[in-house]
Tab-separated table of C-alpha atoms in Angstrom:
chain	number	residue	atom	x	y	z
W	1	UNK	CA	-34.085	92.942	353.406
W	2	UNK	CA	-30.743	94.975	353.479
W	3	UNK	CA	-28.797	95.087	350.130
W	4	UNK	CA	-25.013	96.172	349.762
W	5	UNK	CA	-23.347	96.953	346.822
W	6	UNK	CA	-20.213	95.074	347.043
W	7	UNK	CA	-16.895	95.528	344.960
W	8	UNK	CA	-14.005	93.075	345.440
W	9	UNK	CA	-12.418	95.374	342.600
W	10	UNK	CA	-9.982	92.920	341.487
W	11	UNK	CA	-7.530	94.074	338.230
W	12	UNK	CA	-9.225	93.394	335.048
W	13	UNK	CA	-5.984	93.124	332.800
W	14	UNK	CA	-4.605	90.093	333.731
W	15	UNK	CA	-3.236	88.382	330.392
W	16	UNK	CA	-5.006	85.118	329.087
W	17	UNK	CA	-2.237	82.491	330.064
W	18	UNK	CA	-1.998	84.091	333.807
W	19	UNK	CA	-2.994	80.376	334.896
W	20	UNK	CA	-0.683	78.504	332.646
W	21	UNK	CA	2.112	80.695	333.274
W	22	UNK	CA	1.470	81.966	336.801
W	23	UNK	CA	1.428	79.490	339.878
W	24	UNK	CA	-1.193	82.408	342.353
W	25	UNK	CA	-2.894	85.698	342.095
W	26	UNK	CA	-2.109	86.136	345.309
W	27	UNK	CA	0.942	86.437	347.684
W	28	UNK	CA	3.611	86.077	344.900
W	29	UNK	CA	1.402	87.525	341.615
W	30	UNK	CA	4.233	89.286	339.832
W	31	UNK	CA	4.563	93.591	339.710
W	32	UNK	CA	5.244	93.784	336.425
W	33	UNK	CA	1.631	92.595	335.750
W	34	UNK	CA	0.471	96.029	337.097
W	35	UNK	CA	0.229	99.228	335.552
W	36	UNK	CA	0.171	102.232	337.617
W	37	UNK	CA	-1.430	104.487	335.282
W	38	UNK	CA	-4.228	101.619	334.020
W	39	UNK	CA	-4.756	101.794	338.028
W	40	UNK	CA	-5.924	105.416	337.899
W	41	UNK	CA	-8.487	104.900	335.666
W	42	UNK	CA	-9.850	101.425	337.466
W	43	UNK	CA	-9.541	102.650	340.775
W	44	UNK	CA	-12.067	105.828	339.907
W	45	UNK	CA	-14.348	103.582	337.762
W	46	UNK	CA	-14.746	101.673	340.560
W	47	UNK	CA	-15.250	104.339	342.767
W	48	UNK	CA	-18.021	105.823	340.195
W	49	UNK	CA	-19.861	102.473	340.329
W	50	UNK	CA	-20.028	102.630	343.995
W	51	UNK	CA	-21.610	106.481	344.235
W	52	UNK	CA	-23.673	105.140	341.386
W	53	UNK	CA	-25.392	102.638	343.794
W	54	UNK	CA	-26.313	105.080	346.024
W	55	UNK	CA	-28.165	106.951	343.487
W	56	UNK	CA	-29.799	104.063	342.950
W	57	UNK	CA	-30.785	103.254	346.302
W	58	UNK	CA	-28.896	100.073	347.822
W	59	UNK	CA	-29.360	100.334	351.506
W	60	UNK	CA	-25.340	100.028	351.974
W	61	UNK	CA	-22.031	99.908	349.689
W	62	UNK	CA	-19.108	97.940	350.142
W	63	UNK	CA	-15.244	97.136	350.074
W	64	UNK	CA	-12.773	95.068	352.026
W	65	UNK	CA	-9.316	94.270	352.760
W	66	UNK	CA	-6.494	92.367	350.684
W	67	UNK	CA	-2.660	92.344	350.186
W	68	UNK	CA	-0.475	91.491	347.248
W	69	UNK	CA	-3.143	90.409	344.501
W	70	UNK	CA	-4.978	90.653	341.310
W	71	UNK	CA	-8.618	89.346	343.442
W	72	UNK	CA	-8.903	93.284	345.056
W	73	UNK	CA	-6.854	96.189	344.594
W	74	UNK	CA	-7.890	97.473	348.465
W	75	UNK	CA	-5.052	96.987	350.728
W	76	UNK	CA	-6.320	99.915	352.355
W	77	UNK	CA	-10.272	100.320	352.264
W	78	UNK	CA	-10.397	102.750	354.486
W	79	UNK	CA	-9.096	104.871	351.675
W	80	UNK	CA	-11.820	103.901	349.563
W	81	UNK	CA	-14.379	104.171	352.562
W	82	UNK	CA	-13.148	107.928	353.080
W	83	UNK	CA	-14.148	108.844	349.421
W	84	UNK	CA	-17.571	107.481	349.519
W	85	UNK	CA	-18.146	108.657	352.748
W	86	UNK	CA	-17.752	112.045	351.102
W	87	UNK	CA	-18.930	111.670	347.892
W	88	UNK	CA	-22.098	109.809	349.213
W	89	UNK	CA	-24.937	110.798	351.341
W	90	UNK	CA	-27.549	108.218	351.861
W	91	UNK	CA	-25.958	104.377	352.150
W	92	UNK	CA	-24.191	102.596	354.806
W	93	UNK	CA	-20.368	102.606	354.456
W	94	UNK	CA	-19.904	98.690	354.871
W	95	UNK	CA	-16.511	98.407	355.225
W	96	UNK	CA	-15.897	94.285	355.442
W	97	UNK	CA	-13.282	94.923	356.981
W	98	UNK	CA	-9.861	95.620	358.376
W	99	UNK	CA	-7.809	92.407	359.248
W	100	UNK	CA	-7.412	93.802	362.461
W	101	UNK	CA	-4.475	91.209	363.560
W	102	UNK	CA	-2.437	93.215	361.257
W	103	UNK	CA	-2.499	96.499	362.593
W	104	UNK	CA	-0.030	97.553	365.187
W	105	UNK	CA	-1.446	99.382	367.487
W	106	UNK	CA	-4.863	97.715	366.954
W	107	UNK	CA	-5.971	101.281	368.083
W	108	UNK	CA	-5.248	102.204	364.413
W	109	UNK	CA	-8.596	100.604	363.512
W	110	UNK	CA	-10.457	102.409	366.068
W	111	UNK	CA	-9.262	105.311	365.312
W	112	UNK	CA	-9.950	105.344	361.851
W	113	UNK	CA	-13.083	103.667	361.842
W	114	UNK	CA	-14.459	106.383	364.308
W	115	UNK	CA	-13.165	108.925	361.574
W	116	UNK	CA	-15.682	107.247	359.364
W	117	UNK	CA	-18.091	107.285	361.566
W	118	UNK	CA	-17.685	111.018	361.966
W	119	UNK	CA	-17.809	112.027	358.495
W	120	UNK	CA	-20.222	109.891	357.432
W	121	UNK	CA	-22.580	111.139	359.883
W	122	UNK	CA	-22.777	107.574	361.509
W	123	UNK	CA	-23.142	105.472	358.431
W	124	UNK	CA	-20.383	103.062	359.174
W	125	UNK	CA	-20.857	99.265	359.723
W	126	UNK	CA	-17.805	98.035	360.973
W	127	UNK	CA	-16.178	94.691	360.002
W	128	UNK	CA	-13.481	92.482	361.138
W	129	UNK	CA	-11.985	89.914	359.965
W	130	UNK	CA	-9.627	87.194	361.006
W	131	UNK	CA	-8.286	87.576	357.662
W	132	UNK	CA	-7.153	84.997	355.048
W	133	UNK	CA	-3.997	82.857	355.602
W	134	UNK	CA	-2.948	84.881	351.839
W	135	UNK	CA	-3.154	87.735	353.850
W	136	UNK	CA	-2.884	87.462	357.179
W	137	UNK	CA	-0.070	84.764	357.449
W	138	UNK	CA	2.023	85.002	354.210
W	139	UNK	CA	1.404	89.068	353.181
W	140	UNK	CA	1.454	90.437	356.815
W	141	UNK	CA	3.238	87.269	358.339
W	142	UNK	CA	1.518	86.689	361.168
W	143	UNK	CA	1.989	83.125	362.853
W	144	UNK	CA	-1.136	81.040	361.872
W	145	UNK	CA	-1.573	79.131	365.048
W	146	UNK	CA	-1.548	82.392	367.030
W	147	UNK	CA	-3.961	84.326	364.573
W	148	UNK	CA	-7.102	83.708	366.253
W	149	UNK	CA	-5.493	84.470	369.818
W	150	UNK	CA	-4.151	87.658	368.681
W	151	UNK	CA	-7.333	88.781	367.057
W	152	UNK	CA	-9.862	88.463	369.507
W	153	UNK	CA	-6.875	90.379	372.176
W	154	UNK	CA	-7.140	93.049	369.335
W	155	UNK	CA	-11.106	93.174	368.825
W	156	UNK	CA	-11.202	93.514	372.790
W	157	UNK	CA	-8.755	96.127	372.418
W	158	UNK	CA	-10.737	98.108	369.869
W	159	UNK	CA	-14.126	97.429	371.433
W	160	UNK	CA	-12.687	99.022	374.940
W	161	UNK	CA	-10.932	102.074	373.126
W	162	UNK	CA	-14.599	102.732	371.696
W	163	UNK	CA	-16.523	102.061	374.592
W	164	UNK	CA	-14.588	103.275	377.634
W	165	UNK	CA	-15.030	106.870	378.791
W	166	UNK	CA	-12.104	107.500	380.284
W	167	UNK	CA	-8.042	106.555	379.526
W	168	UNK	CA	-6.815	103.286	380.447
W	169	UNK	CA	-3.700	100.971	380.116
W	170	UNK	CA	-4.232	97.892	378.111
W	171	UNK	CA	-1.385	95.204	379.040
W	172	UNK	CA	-1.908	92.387	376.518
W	173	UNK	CA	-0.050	89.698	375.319
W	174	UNK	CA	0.780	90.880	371.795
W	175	UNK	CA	0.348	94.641	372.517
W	176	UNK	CA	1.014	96.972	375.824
W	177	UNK	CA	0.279	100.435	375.528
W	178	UNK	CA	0.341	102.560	378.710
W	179	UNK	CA	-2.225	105.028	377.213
W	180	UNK	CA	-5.218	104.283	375.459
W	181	UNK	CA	-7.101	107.481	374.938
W	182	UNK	CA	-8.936	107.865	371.326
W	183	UNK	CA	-9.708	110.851	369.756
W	184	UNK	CA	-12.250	110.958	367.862
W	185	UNK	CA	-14.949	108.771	368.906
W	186	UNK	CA	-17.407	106.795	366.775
W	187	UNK	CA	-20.723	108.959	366.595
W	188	UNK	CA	-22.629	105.768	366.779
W	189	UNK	CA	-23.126	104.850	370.302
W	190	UNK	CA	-21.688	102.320	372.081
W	191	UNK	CA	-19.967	101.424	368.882
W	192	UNK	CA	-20.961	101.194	364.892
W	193	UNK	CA	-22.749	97.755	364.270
W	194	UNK	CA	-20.141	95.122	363.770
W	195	UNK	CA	-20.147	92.570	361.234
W	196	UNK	CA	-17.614	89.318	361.164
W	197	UNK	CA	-16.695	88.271	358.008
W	198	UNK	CA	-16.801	84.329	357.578
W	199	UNK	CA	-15.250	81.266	355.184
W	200	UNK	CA	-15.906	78.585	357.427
W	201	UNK	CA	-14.393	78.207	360.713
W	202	UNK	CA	-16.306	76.847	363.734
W	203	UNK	CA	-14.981	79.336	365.888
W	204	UNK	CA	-16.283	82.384	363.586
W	205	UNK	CA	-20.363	81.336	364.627
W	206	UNK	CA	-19.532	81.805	368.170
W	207	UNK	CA	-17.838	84.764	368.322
W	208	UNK	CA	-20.886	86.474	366.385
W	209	UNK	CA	-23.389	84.812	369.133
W	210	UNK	CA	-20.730	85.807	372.280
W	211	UNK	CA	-20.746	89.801	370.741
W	212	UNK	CA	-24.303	89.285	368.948
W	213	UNK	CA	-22.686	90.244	365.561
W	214	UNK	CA	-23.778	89.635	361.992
W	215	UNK	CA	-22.545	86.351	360.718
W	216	UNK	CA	-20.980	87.313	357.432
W	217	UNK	CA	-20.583	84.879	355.244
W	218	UNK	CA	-18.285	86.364	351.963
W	219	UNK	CA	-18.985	82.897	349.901
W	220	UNK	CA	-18.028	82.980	345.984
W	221	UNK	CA	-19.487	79.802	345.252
W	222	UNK	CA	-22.978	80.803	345.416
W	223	UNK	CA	-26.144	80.089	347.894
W	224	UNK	CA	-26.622	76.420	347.114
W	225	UNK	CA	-23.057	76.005	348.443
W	226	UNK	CA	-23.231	78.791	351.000
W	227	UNK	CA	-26.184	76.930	352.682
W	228	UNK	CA	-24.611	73.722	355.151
W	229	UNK	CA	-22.804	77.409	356.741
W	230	UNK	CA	-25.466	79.109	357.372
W	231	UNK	CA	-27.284	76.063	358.759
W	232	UNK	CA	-24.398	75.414	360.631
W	233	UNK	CA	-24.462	79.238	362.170
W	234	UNK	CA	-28.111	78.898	362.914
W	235	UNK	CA	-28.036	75.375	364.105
W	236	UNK	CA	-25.257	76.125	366.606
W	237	UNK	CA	-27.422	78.948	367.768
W	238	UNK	CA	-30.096	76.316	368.605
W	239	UNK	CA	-27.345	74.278	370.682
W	240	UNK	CA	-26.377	77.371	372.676
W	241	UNK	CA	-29.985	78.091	373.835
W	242	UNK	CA	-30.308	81.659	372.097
W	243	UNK	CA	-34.066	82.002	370.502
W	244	UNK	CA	-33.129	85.244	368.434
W	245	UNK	CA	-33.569	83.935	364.946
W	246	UNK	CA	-33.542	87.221	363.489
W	247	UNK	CA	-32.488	87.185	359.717
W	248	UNK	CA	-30.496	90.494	360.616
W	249	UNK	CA	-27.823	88.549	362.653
W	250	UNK	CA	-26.731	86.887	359.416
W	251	UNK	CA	-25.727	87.892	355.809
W	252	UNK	CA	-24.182	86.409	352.462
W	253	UNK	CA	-22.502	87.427	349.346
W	254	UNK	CA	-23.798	86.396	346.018
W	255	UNK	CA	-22.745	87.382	342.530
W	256	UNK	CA	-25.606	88.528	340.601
W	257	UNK	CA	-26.175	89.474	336.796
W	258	UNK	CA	-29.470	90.675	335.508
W	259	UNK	CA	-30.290	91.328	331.742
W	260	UNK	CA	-33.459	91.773	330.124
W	261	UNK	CA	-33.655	88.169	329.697
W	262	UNK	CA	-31.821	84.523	330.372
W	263	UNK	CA	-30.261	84.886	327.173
W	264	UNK	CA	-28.724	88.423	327.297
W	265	UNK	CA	-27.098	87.800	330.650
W	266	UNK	CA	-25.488	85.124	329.897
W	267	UNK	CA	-24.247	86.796	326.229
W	268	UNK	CA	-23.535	90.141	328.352
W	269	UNK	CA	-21.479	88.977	331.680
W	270	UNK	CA	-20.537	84.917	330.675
W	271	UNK	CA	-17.211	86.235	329.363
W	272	UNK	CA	-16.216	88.297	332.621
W	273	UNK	CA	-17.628	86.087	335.441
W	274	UNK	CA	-15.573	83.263	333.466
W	275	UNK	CA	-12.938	85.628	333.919
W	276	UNK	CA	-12.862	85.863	337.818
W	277	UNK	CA	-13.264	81.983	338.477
W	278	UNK	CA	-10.311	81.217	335.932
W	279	UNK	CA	-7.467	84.158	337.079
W	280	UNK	CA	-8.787	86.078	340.344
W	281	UNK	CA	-9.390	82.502	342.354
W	282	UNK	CA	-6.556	81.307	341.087
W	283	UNK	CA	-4.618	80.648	344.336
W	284	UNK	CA	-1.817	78.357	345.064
W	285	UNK	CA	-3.189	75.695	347.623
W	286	UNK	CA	-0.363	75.881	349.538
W	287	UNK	CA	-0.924	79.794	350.492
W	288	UNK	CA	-5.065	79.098	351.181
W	289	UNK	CA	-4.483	77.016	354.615
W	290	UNK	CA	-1.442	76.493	356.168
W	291	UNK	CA	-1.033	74.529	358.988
W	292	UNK	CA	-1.877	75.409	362.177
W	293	UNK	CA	-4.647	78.108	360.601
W	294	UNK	CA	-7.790	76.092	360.930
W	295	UNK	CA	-8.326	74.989	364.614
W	296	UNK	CA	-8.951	71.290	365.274
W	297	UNK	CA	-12.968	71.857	365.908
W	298	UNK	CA	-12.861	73.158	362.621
W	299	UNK	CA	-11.363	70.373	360.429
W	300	UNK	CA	-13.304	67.707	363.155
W	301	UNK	CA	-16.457	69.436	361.242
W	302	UNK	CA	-15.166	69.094	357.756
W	303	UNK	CA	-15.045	72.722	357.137
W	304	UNK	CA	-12.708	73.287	354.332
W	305	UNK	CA	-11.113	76.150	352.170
W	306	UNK	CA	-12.707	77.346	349.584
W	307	UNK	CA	-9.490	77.368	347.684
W	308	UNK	CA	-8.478	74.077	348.136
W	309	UNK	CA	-6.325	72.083	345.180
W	310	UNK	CA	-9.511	70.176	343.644
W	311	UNK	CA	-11.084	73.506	343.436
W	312	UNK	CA	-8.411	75.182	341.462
W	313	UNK	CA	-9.044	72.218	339.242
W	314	UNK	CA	-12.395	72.661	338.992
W	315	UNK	CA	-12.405	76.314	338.449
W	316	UNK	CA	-10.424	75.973	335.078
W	317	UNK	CA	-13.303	74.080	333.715
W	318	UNK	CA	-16.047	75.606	334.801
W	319	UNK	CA	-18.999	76.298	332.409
W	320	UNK	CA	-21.745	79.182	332.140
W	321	UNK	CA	-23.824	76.640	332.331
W	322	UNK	CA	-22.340	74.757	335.689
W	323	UNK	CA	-22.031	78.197	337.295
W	324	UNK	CA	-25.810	78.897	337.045
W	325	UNK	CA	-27.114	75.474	337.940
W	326	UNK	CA	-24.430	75.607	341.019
W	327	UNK	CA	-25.876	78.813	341.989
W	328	UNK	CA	-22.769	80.278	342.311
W	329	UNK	CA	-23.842	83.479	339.509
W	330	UNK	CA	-27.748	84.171	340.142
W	331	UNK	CA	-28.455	85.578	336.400
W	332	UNK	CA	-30.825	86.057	334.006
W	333	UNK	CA	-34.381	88.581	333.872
W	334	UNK	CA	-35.528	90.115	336.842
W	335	UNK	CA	-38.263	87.458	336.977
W	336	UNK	CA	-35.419	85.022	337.164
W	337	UNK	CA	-32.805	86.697	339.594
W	338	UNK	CA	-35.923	87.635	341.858
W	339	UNK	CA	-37.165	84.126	342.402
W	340	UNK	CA	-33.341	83.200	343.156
W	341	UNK	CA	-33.167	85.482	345.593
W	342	UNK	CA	-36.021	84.536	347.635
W	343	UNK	CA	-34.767	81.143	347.768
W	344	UNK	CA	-31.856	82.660	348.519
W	345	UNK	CA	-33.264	84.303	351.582
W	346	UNK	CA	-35.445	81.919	352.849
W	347	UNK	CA	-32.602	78.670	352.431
W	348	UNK	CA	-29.838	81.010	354.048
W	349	UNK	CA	-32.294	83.063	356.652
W	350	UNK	CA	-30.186	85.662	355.705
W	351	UNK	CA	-30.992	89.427	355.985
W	352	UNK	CA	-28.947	91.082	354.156
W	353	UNK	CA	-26.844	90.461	350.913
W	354	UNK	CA	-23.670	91.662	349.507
W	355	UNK	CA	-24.526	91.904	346.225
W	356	UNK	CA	-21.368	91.559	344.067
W	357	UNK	CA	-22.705	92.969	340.530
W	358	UNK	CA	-19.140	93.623	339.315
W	359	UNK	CA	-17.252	90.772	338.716
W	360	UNK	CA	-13.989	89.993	337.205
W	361	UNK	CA	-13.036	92.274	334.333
W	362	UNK	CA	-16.781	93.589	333.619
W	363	UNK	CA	-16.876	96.838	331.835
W	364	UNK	CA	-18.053	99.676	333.852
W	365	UNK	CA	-21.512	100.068	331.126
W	366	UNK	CA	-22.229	96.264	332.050
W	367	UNK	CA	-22.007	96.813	335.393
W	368	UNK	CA	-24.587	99.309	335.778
W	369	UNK	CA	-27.070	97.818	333.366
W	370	UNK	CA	-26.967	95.003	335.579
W	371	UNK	CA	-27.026	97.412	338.653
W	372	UNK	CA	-29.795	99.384	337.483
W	373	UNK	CA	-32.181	96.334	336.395
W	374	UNK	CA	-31.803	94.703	339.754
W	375	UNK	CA	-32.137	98.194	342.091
W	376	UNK	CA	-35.801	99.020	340.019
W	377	UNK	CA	-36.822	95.313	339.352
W	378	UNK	CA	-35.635	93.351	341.585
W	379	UNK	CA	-34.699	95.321	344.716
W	380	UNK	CA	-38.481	96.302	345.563
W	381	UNK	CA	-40.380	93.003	345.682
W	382	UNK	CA	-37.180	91.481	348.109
W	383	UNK	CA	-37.370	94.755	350.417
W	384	UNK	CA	-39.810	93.278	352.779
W	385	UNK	CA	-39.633	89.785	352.577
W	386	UNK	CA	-38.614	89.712	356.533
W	387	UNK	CA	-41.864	92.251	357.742
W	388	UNK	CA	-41.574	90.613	360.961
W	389	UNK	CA	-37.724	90.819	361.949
W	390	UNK	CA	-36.437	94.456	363.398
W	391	UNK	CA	-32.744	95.509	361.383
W	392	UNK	CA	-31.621	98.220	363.735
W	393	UNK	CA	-29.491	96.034	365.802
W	394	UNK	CA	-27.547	95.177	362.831
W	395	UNK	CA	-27.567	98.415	360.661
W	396	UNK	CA	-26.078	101.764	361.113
W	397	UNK	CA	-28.244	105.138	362.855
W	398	UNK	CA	-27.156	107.682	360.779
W	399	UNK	CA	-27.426	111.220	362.191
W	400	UNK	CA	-30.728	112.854	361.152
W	401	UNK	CA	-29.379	116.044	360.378
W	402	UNK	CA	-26.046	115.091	359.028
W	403	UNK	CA	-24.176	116.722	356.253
W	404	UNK	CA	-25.192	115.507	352.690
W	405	UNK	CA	-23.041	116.342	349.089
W	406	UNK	CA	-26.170	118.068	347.329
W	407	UNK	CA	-25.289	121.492	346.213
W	408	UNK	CA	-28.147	123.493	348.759
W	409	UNK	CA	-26.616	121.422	352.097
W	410	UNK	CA	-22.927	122.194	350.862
W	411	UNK	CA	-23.968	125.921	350.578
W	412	UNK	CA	-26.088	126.137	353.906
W	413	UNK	CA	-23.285	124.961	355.226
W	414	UNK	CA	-20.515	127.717	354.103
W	415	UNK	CA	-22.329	130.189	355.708
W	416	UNK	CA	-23.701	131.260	358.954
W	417	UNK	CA	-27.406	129.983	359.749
W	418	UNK	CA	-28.718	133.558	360.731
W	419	UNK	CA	-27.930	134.921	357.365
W	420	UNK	CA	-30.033	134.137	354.070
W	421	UNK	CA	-28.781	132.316	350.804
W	422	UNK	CA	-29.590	135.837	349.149
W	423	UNK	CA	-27.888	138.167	351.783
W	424	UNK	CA	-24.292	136.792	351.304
W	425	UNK	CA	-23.859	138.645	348.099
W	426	UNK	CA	-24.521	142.173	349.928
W	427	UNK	CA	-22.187	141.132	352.654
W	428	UNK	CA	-19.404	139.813	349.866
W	429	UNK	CA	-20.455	143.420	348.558
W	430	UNK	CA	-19.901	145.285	351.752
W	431	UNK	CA	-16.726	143.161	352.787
């Protein structure tokens, strides 16, 4: 099993009436609620907690894209991608993803993602999103009943800039360029593994079994609730005739809290989890689905939003209590998180997990306790609960004898292979 240390890194200061006195946390969250200068210090904590799960061996870490919010500060995580992909050596950069209808020229995300890819040493996985209607159709202002058509004519766009040797002309119906030429190229050949970020739609499960992509489904209320999608995904595999029932093709983010018992977790992380289900997912219903963004075959199959009005009511009044019975927070001892997860696994079929072990406005000390505890006691007795199921499709093929940020490879690399670690002070000397 595949585990990715996920941050949605969402601001941690908003006041304690935001939802009295605030209609959304997203689209129209006022400025004067952020701080600039509180921002320098989140934004490298943040950072720090994602090189810190690399130490600690999760197989891949994590960030994504959203606009004009307190639910995550990453309008850009490409930014945050370049940084770890630096300041990190051994995990995939899962970048879930760019909301690829957005970007004009498309190309952008090739290019950029292929600039991962190269400094990295081919440890990106590659995700893309349709994108949120907060997002995609209100903060970017795409039309919603032409965001699907305009982002699969911008995933074919990408896909052909990373794939096609030579230059070409793309003439599509939202963009025309008369040279597409990218420089530089991924190093992962054809293309990094792609994963497609889900909430719900119909049209989402396809796509993944046209391209043979992961099925991503970025769920935050939890695997009990997460699992009529994932039956769907799988059970519309069935219908189209495709036998692969590799866990791989499939994955599922779950917020997780482990303590050294029941009772510490819930007196260590209640407060903060409490914290993102009453402010960060408080949305106004009207900005979660507007009409025309879920297709027909969608709503014929009762496939929802997340954020719909009865669940801002619900989230208000949400207990420690409900959250753990839900399933939406898997906490407590290792013993306890462990067995979660394995029902987690084997309800979902799911092979990998974004594990989102900072939530809300947890304090950086919390977070790793929690991160630490699950990477040594929980981590090893999930790794091979799918012994029978090949990854590689799915996963990234980093170079063997890529770059790394420990102080022997950075030095090695400064100077010319024919000429010894100790012979570059007599050459400094004769120079």
């Amino acid at each position: 099993m595949k585990f990715v240390w996920f941050n949605l890194q969402p601001w941690p200061d908003l006041p304690e009436n935001f939802r009295q006195e605030h209609r959304s946390v997203w689209v129209d969250i006022p400025s004067s609620l952020f701080d600039p200068e509180r921002a320098h210090e989140v934004y490298n904590s943040y950072l720090d907690q994602l090189e810190f799960a690399d130490e600690l061996g999760f197989d891949g870490i994590g960030c994504n894209e959203h606009h004009q919010n307190g639910y995550g500060l990453m309008p850009s995580p490409n930014i945050i991608a370049a940084a770890l992909a630096r300041r990190t050596s051994n995990a995939a950069i899962c970048v879930i993803g760019n909301s690829i209808v957005g970007y004009n020229p498309p190309t952008r995300v090739a290019e950029e993602f292929a600039m991962l890819d190269c400094i990295s040493g081919g440890r990106l996985i590659a995700g893309f999103p349709v994108g949120t209607p907060m997002d995609t159709n209100f903060c970017l202002g795409q039309i919603p009943a032409l965001t699907r058509d305009k982002y699969v004519e911008s995933h074919d766009l990408i896909m052909k800039a990373w794939t096609e040797p030579e230059p070409f002309a793309f003439d599509g119906r939202y963009t025309k360029l008369r040279h597409v030429n990218i420089w530089p190229r991924p190093v992962q050949q054809p293309h990094p593994p792609v994963y497609i970020p889900g909430g719900g739609s119909i049209e989402t499960w396809d796509f993944c079994l046209d391209h043979d992509y992961n099925y991503s489904y970025l769920s935050f209320s939890g695997y009990k609730a997460g699992k009529s999608l994932l039956d769907g995904f799988w059970q519309r595999r069935e219908e189209r005739g495709d036998r692969d029932d590799n866990p791989y093709r499939a994955s599922f983010a779950q917020i997780i809290a482990v303590a050294d018992t029941d009772e510490e977790a819930e007196r260590l992380y209640a407060e903060h989890i409490l914290y993102f289900f009453n402010n960060c997912l408080h949305v106004y219903p009207g900005f979660a689905d507007p009409p025309g963004y879920r297709t027909l075959k969608t709503l014929k199959a009762g496939k929802l939003s997340q954020l719909r009005k009865e669940s801002m009511e619900l989230f208000q009044k949400l207990t420690w209590r409900d959250l753990v019975e839900s399933g939406a927070v898997i906490a407590g001892s290792p013993d306890t998180v462990a067995e979660q997860m394995e029902t987690l696994a084997a309800d979902l079929r799911v092979g990998t997990v974004f594990c989102l072990m900072h939530t809300g406005n947890m304090p950086d000390w919390k977070v790793r306790n929690s991160s630490q505890l699950f990477a040594e006691k929980v981590m090893p007795r999930l790794k091979n609960i799918w012994p029978d199921h090949d990854p590689s499709p799915w996963w990234c093929s980093p170079m063997a004898d890529r770059r790394t940020n420990d102080a022997a490879s950075v030095d090695a690399a400064r100077r010319p292979a024919d000429i010894p670690a100790d012979g570059v002070s007599d050459i400094e000397g004769a120079l």
